[in-house]
Amino acid sequence: MNITRENVDALNAVVKVDIAKEDYSDKVEKILVDYRKTANIPGFRKGHVPMGMVKKQYGKAVLVDEVNKLLQDALNKYLTEEKLDVLGQPLPRPQDDINWDADEFSFEFELGLAPEFEVSLKGKKAITQYNIVADDKMIDEQIERIQKQYGKLVSQDVVVKDSEITGVYKNEEKEIDNTVTLTLDKFKGKATEKQFIGAKAGDVIALKTKGLYDDEHELMHALKLSHDEVHGLDIEVNFTITEINERELADLDQELFDKLFGKDTVTTVTELKAKIKEDAEKQFVQQADQKLLNDVTEYLVENTKFDLPAEFLTKWMQTAGEKEMDEVQAREEYEKSEKSLRYQLIEGKLITDNDVQVTMDDIKNHAREMIKGQMAQFGQMNPSDKELDDIAARVLSNQDEARRISEQLISQKLLAVYKEKANIKVKELSYEKFVKEVYGDK
């Protein structure tokens, strides 16, 4: 067997594999001998079929199968030994005229080669790393939500601004008949709020669905309709008030603290505020890190310049998926996935250059911590090591889950590299200001 490569350019190559008779003849002969022992052909006892007849009936199929196996094994071994960094998979050049009666065969494969490039994390313009803090306003609002959640309901005669109102939305044409409990701050306009103020149990309030809520999901919940049904919905519904209550705030006492955090973990309002701030800012770190990761990714893709074997990849995409695509579909698919492919190559380069590694112990420890956190949510605060190990083993037996955790850990380690080596400026601000700056006033 002889394998040669011709580099078309820096990103494309053609590999030629020449297979001689001595490369496959012994294997083909052995398989045919085994076939002869077991072949059932009318007129002959098993094991006594003439070899010529076995070769005539099975010879070509066995030859084709063995040559294809030999070809794939040789090609894979060649790519590994030559340390060729290929994109996609080798594409066989079409051959409609293979003479399987010949002794020697030649096959050609097109290769798309990964480009060589350097990655620089030190851009001229600094990337913002947000340090999100829980300010006093946010902490006070959270304390009030807790007090409302654990407070008790007191019946009222008329609706006031802070009332909790239970009632029924109805519309005969759309067959709407849904009981909900609502607060006036959920409505979009002040005009709707004014319709409710001063109303009593039994009163019926006519409401237009268009513009009733800021969010269509609120309307879906209120009317018990699907997203498609509420999208653009412009009808009148009646809301019949059945109950009006005031939420009396729970006292900030030891009983409430123990319900929230366990016995004697928090004993004062000051400690409560500190705990709320700590828990909130842990959540903010994840959000800020994700924003940084997205921004660095965007920077790297935009500022790391290299060419790709676009024509080869487009051709490869035509047959790589579950459904074959024509050239136009493959080109569209390539254009959609080019950015993702570029980042995969950049990420791979960064992983190599910075010796980013994830071990099996890393994956097991992460799975244990993840499981421990989930168990804590259900009140199991001190699971044994055996429990954690057993559950982790079950989780990691799922290859997709193990791969997901591995990718998550790689992202975390790359994030640490970005924080250390990229041109980053830290900006501290409240969560409210972070949302406005990053997402606008949506």
XYZ file of N, CA and C in Angstrom, residues 197-352:
468
model
N -59.509 50.577 41.628
C -59.492 51.272 42.919
C -60.914 51.613 43.356
N -61.269 51.180 44.567
C -62.597 51.440 45.119
C -63.631 50.384 44.781
N -63.297 49.426 43.931
C -64.251 48.368 43.569
C -64.458 47.410 44.735
N -65.594 46.697 44.692
C -65.957 45.775 45.772
C -66.137 44.364 45.206
N -66.203 43.395 46.106
C -66.479 42.016 45.697
C -67.825 41.977 44.995
N -67.885 41.274 43.843
C -69.100 41.210 43.048
C -69.104 42.171 41.881
N -68.260 43.210 41.941
C -68.198 44.158 40.826
C -67.574 43.480 39.600
N -68.064 43.909 38.420
C -67.547 43.388 37.153
C -66.849 44.524 36.409
N -65.595 44.284 36.029
C -64.792 45.317 35.364
C -64.470 44.853 33.950
N -64.842 45.687 32.958
C -64.580 45.370 31.550
C -63.177 45.842 31.183
N -62.397 44.941 30.577
C -61.001 45.243 30.255
C -60.687 44.867 28.805
N -59.890 45.689 28.142
C -59.400 45.379 26.799
C -58.104 44.577 26.927
N -58.002 43.466 26.190
C -56.786 42.632 26.312
C -55.568 43.289 25.675
N -55.789 44.113 24.634
C -54.661 44.760 23.970
C -54.008 45.774 24.910
N -52.729 45.549 25.197
C -52.011 46.463 26.083
C -52.351 46.318 27.546
N -53.006 45.206 27.920
C -53.391 45.031 29.321
C -52.163 44.756 30.202
N -51.236 43.941 29.657
C -50.013 43.617 30.397
C -48.796 43.987 29.548
N -47.657 44.206 30.223
C -46.390 44.447 29.512
C -45.932 43.199 28.775
N -46.192 42.056 29.383
C -45.650 40.787 28.906
C -46.790 39.875 28.473
N -46.680 39.307 27.258
C -47.725 38.396 26.768
C -47.861 37.162 27.652
N -46.766 36.776 28.337
C -46.848 35.607 29.222
C -47.813 35.859 30.375
N -47.880 37.110 30.841
C -48.835 37.457 31.902
C -50.266 37.283 31.395
N -50.508 37.693 30.138
C -51.845 37.544 29.557
C -52.183 36.070 29.348
N -51.181 35.277 28.934
C -51.398 33.832 28.790
C -51.864 33.226 30.107
N -51.178 33.598 31.207
C -51.527 33.072 32.533
C -52.905 33.558 32.964
N -53.190 34.843 32.726
C -54.452 35.437 33.180
C -55.655 34.793 32.490
N -55.528 34.551 31.169
C -56.672 34.048 30.397
C -56.609 32.544 30.148
N -55.507 31.926 30.547
C -55.286 30.495 30.344
C -55.378 30.142 28.848
N -54.609 30.904 28.048
C -54.551 30.685 26.609
C -53.105 30.424 26.203
N -52.916 29.895 24.992
C -51.571 29.635 24.488
C -50.956 30.922 23.957
N -49.669 30.855 23.688
C -48.962 32.038 23.174
C -49.559 32.472 21.835
N -49.850 31.506 20.963
C -50.434 31.842 19.658
C -51.801 32.491 19.817
N -52.560 32.057 20.823
C -53.906 32.602 21.024
C -53.879 34.033 21.561
N -52.888 34.375 22.381
C -52.865 35.728 22.963
C -52.101 36.718 22.086
N -51.290 36.198 21.138
C -50.488 37.109 20.310
C -51.404 37.979 19.447
N -51.349 39.287 19.673
C -52.185 40.219 18.917
C -53.652 40.198 19.302
N -53.995 39.532 20.419
C -55.402 39.419 20.834
C -55.957 40.787 21.227
N -57.107 41.138 20.648
C -57.729 42.441 20.926
C -59.236 42.238 21.121
N -59.577 41.806 22.330
C -60.987 41.579 22.668
C -61.272 42.210 24.027
N -62.547 42.202 24.411
C -62.921 42.682 25.744
C -63.224 41.478 26.632
N -62.676 41.505 27.848
C -62.980 40.461 28.834
C -63.571 41.113 30.076
N -64.408 40.365 30.766
C -64.955 40.834 32.039
C -64.211 40.178 33.186
N -63.872 40.987 34.193
C -63.232 40.460 35.405
C -64.190 40.675 36.568
N -64.694 39.558 37.115
C -65.613 39.619 38.251
C -64.827 39.413 39.545
N -64.843 40.428 40.411
C -64.101 40.353 41.677
C -64.831 39.437 42.647
N -64.119 38.447 43.169
C -64.732 37.532 44.146
C -64.175 37.721 45.552
N -62.943 38.251 45.650
C -62.314 38.373 46.968
C -61.259 39.478 46.934
N -61.223 40.272 48.014
C -60.219 41.339 48.122
C -59.485 41.157 49.440
N -58.143 41.118 49.360
C -57.359 40.929 50.581
C -56.181 41.894 50.631
N -55.738 42.130 51.839
C -54.503 42.877 52.065
C -53.471 41.895 52.615
N -52.255 42.001 52.106
C -51.193 41.128 52.593
C -50.493 41.831 53.750
N -50.737 41.316 54.952
C -50.100 41.888 56.143
C -48.677 41.351 56.235
N -47.708 42.236 56.309
C -46.305 41.820 56.273
C -45.928 41.002 57.505
N -45.140 39.958 57.268
C -44.639 39.136 58.380
C -43.613 39.936 59.182
N -43.564 39.696 60.477
C -42.564 40.351 61.331
C -41.172 39.804 61.020
N -40.194 40.697 61.109
C -38.802 40.272 60.929
C -38.264 39.765 62.264
N -38.688 38.547 62.592
C -38.309 37.980 63.886
C -37.586 36.644 63.698
N -37.200 36.037 64.811
C -36.402 34.815 64.752
C -37.160 33.674 64.074
N -38.468 33.647 64.275
C -39.276 32.593 63.643
C -39.146 32.665 62.119
N -39.211 33.880 61.559
C -39.087 34.046 60.111
C -37.659 33.716 59.661
N -36.649 34.185 60.410
C -35.258 33.910 60.038
C -34.995 32.408 59.979
N -35.527 31.679 60.962
C -35.315 30.222 61.006
C -35.993 29.522 59.828
N -37.191 30.026 59.452
C -37.885 29.446 58.292
C -37.064 29.627 57.019
N -36.419 30.765 56.912
C -35.681 31.097 55.703
C -34.336 30.374 55.603
N -33.593 30.314 56.708
C -32.197 29.876 56.633
C -31.827 28.746 57.580
N -32.776 28.220 58.341
C -32.448 27.202 59.334
C -32.195 27.843 60.691
N -32.280 27.044 61.720
C -32.256 27.549 63.090
C -30.966 28.314 63.411
N -31.178 29.553 63.863
C -30.117 30.431 64.392
C -28.996 30.763 63.397
N -29.201 30.470 62.111
C -28.201 30.868 61.103
C -28.156 32.391 60.979
N -29.338 33.003 61.019
C -29.470 34.463 61.001
C -30.264 34.864 62.241
N -29.786 35.894 62.967
C -30.470 36.263 64.222
C -30.870 37.738 64.279
N -30.410 38.546 63.310
C -30.759 39.969 63.328
C -31.087 40.438 61.912
N -31.733 41.593 61.812
C -32.055 42.170 60.509
C -30.768 42.504 59.747
N -29.764 42.955 60.468
C -28.469 43.254 59.827
C -27.888 42.004 59.187
N -27.946 40.894 59.924
C -27.450 39.627 59.377
C -28.315 39.178 58.194
N -29.631 39.428 58.284
C -30.546 39.075 57.192
C -30.149 39.821 55.919
N -29.911 41.126 56.057
C -29.517 41.931 54.894
C -28.192 41.439 54.314
N -27.262 41.105 55.188
C -25.955 40.617 54.727
C -26.103 39.292 53.976
N -26.989 38.433 54.478
C -27.210 37.130 53.855
C -27.874 37.289 52.487
N -28.860 38.152 52.406
C -29.533 38.417 51.132
C -28.540 38.989 50.123
N -27.704 39.918 50.579
C -26.691 40.529 49.706
C -25.709 39.466 49.203
N -25.250 38.611 50.115
C -24.295 37.557 49.742
C -24.895 36.609 48.710
N -26.129 36.134 48.970
C -26.776 35.176 48.065
C -27.046 35.796 46.697
N -27.500 37.059 46.709
C -27.799 37.729 45.442
C -26.535 37.904 44.615
N -25.449 38.326 45.263
C -24.226 38.613 44.519
C -23.559 37.348 43.986
N -23.806 36.198 44.635
C -23.338 34.923 44.074
C -24.017 34.663 42.724
N -25.325 34.955 42.672
C -26.057 34.789 41.416
C -25.545 35.770 40.368
N -25.237 36.983 40.794
C -24.773 38.015 39.867
C -23.428 37.652 39.244
N -22.572 36.966 40.019
C -21.260 36.565 39.493
C -21.447 35.684 38.264
N -22.376 34.739 38.329
C -22.637 33.850 37.191
C -23.090 34.647 35.975
N -23.978 35.618 36.207
C -24.489 36.418 35.100
C -23.396 37.306 34.502
N -22.587 37.913 35.378
C -21.496 38.767 34.905
C -20.453 37.944 34.156
N -20.148 36.744 34.667
C -19.175 35.873 33.998
C -19.664 35.459 32.610
N -20.954 35.155 32.507
C -21.509 34.767 31.210
C -21.428 35.922 30.223
N -21.691 37.125 30.709
C -21.582 38.319 29.859
C -20.136 38.506 29.391
N -19.186 38.341 30.301
C -17.771 38.472 29.934
C -17.376 37.409 28.915
N -17.805 36.181 29.159
C -17.501 35.080 28.237
C -18.041 35.387 26.841
N -19.286 35.893 26.774
C -19.889 36.239 25.480
C -19.106 37.358 24.792
N -18.708 38.365 25.577
C -18.007 39.514 24.997
C -16.616 39.139 24.502
N -15.902 38.301 25.272
C -14.570 37.863 24.843
C -14.691 36.985 23.594
N -15.690 36.114 23.582
C -15.923 35.266 22.411
C -16.145 36.124 21.169
N -17.005 37.134 21.309
C -17.302 38.043 20.191
C -16.028 38.759 19.734
N -15.244 39.231 20.702
C -13.985 39.929 20.375
C -13.038 39.000 19.611
N -12.886 37.765 20.106
C -11.945 36.829 19.486
C -12.350 36.490 18.050
N -13.630 36.253 17.840
C -14.100 35.910 16.499
C -13.899 37.082 15.537
N -14.163 38.288 16.026
C -14.048 39.471 15.172
C -12.591 39.853 14.898
N -11.686 39.558 15.810
C -10.314 40.078 15.708
C -9.248 39.029 15.416
N -9.628 37.758 15.346
C -8.658 36.714 14.985
C -8.900 36.351 13.526
N -8.004 36.791 12.663
C -8.217 36.659 11.226
C -7.521 35.418 10.668
N -8.280 34.598 9.949
C -7.715 33.478 9.207
C -8.736 33.024 8.169
N -8.243 32.355 7.138
C -9.116 31.833 6.087
C -9.529 30.399 6.429
N -10.650 29.990 5.849
C -11.134 28.620 5.997
C -11.298 27.996 4.613
N -11.203 26.668 4.525
C -11.459 26.011 3.232
C -12.972 25.971 2.958
N -13.523 27.141 2.618
C -14.980 27.295 2.532
C -15.607 26.361 1.498
N -14.958 26.254 0.339
C -15.524 25.407 -0.727
C -15.577 23.948 -0.290
N -14.482 23.475 0.336
C -14.459 22.087 0.825
C -15.544 21.869 1.880
N -15.643 22.771 2.851
C -16.607 22.607 3.940
C -18.048 22.640 3.424
N -18.307 23.474 2.433
C -19.642 23.514 1.836
C -19.968 22.180 1.181
N -18.981 21.635 0.467
C -19.176 20.329 -0.190
C -19.373 19.225 0.858
N -18.582 19.297 1.936
C -18.684 18.282 2.994
C -20.052 18.332 3.673
N -20.574 19.549 3.878
C -21.868 19.698 4.545
C -23.023 19.088 3.744
N -22.844 18.934 2.446
C -23.911 18.365 1.624
C -24.259 16.938 2.038
N -23.256 16.205 2.561
C -23.504 14.798 2.913
C -23.269 14.503 4.394
N -22.859 15.513 5.180
C -22.457 15.247 6.573
C -23.643 15.084 7.511
N -24.768 15.709 7.207
C -25.904 15.679 8.126
C -26.789 14.459 7.917
N -27.872 14.409 8.686
C -28.820 13.291 8.556
C -29.515 13.317 7.193
N -29.772 14.544 6.690
C -30.398 14.691 5.370
C -29.393 15.331 4.410
N -29.327 14.783 3.208
C -28.427 15.366 2.215
C -28.963 16.721 1.766
N -28.034 17.651 1.468
C -28.411 18.986 1.019
C -27.871 19.222 -0.381
N -28.561 20.114 -1.116
C -27.991 20.515 -2.401
C -26.970 21.619 -2.150
N -26.310 22.087 -3.202
C -25.218 23.042 -3.038
C -25.693 24.355 -2.408
N -26.867 24.823 -2.811
C -27.391 26.095 -2.279
C -27.681 25.971 -0.786
N -28.334 24.872 -0.386
C -28.641 24.644 1.034
C -27.361 24.529 1.852
N -26.361 23.824 1.306
C -25.090 23.636 2.026
C -24.370 24.971 2.196
N -24.425 25.821 1.169
C -23.765 27.134 1.270
C -24.429 27.986 2.341
N -25.761 27.944 2.398
C -26.500 28.686 3.428
C -26.155 28.160 4.817
N -26.063 26.838 4.935
C -25.732 26.218 6.223
C -24.315 26.606 6.652
N -23.388 26.628 5.697
C -22.013 27.018 6.006
C -21.956 28.458 6.506
N -22.666 29.345 5.827
C -22.669 30.759 6.226
C -23.227 30.940 7.631
N -24.240 30.125 7.971
C -24.833 30.203 9.316
C -23.889 29.676 10.391
N -23.093 28.673 10.047
C -22.261 28.009 11.057
C -20.802 28.472 11.045
N -20.441 29.381 10.116
C -19.039 29.784 9.986
C -18.511 30.421 11.272
N -19.306 31.300 11.877
C -18.865 31.990 13.091
C -18.594 30.986 14.216
N -19.493 30.008 14.363
C -19.328 28.983 15.388
C -18.073 28.147 15.126
N -17.843 27.811 13.866
C -16.665 27.021 13.502
C -15.386 27.801 13.807
N -15.398 29.095 13.498
C -14.223 29.925 13.783
C -13.921 29.925 15.283
N -14.980 30.063 16.108
C -14.717 30.090 17.546
C -14.231 28.729 18.044
N -14.747 27.640 17.484
C -14.258 26.320 17.893
C -12.747 26.194 17.660
N -12.297 26.696 16.509
C -10.862 26.643 16.204
C -10.062 27.546 17.145
N -10.586 28.742 17.395
C -9.913 29.676 18.313
C -9.856 29.080 19.719
N -10.977 28.521 20.152
C -11.031 27.919 21.484
C -10.038 26.771 21.593
N -9.978 25.936 20.562
C -9.023 24.831 20.567
C -7.585 25.322 20.672
N -7.277 26.397 19.969
C -5.933 26.990 20.020
C -5.622 27.518 21.421
N -6.600 28.201 22.037
C -6.412 28.730 23.391
C -6.230 27.606 24.410
N -6.989 26.533 24.249
C -6.876 25.383 25.152
C -5.472 24.788 25.078
N -4.965 24.658 23.862
C -3.604 24.113 23.671
C -2.547 25.070 24.206
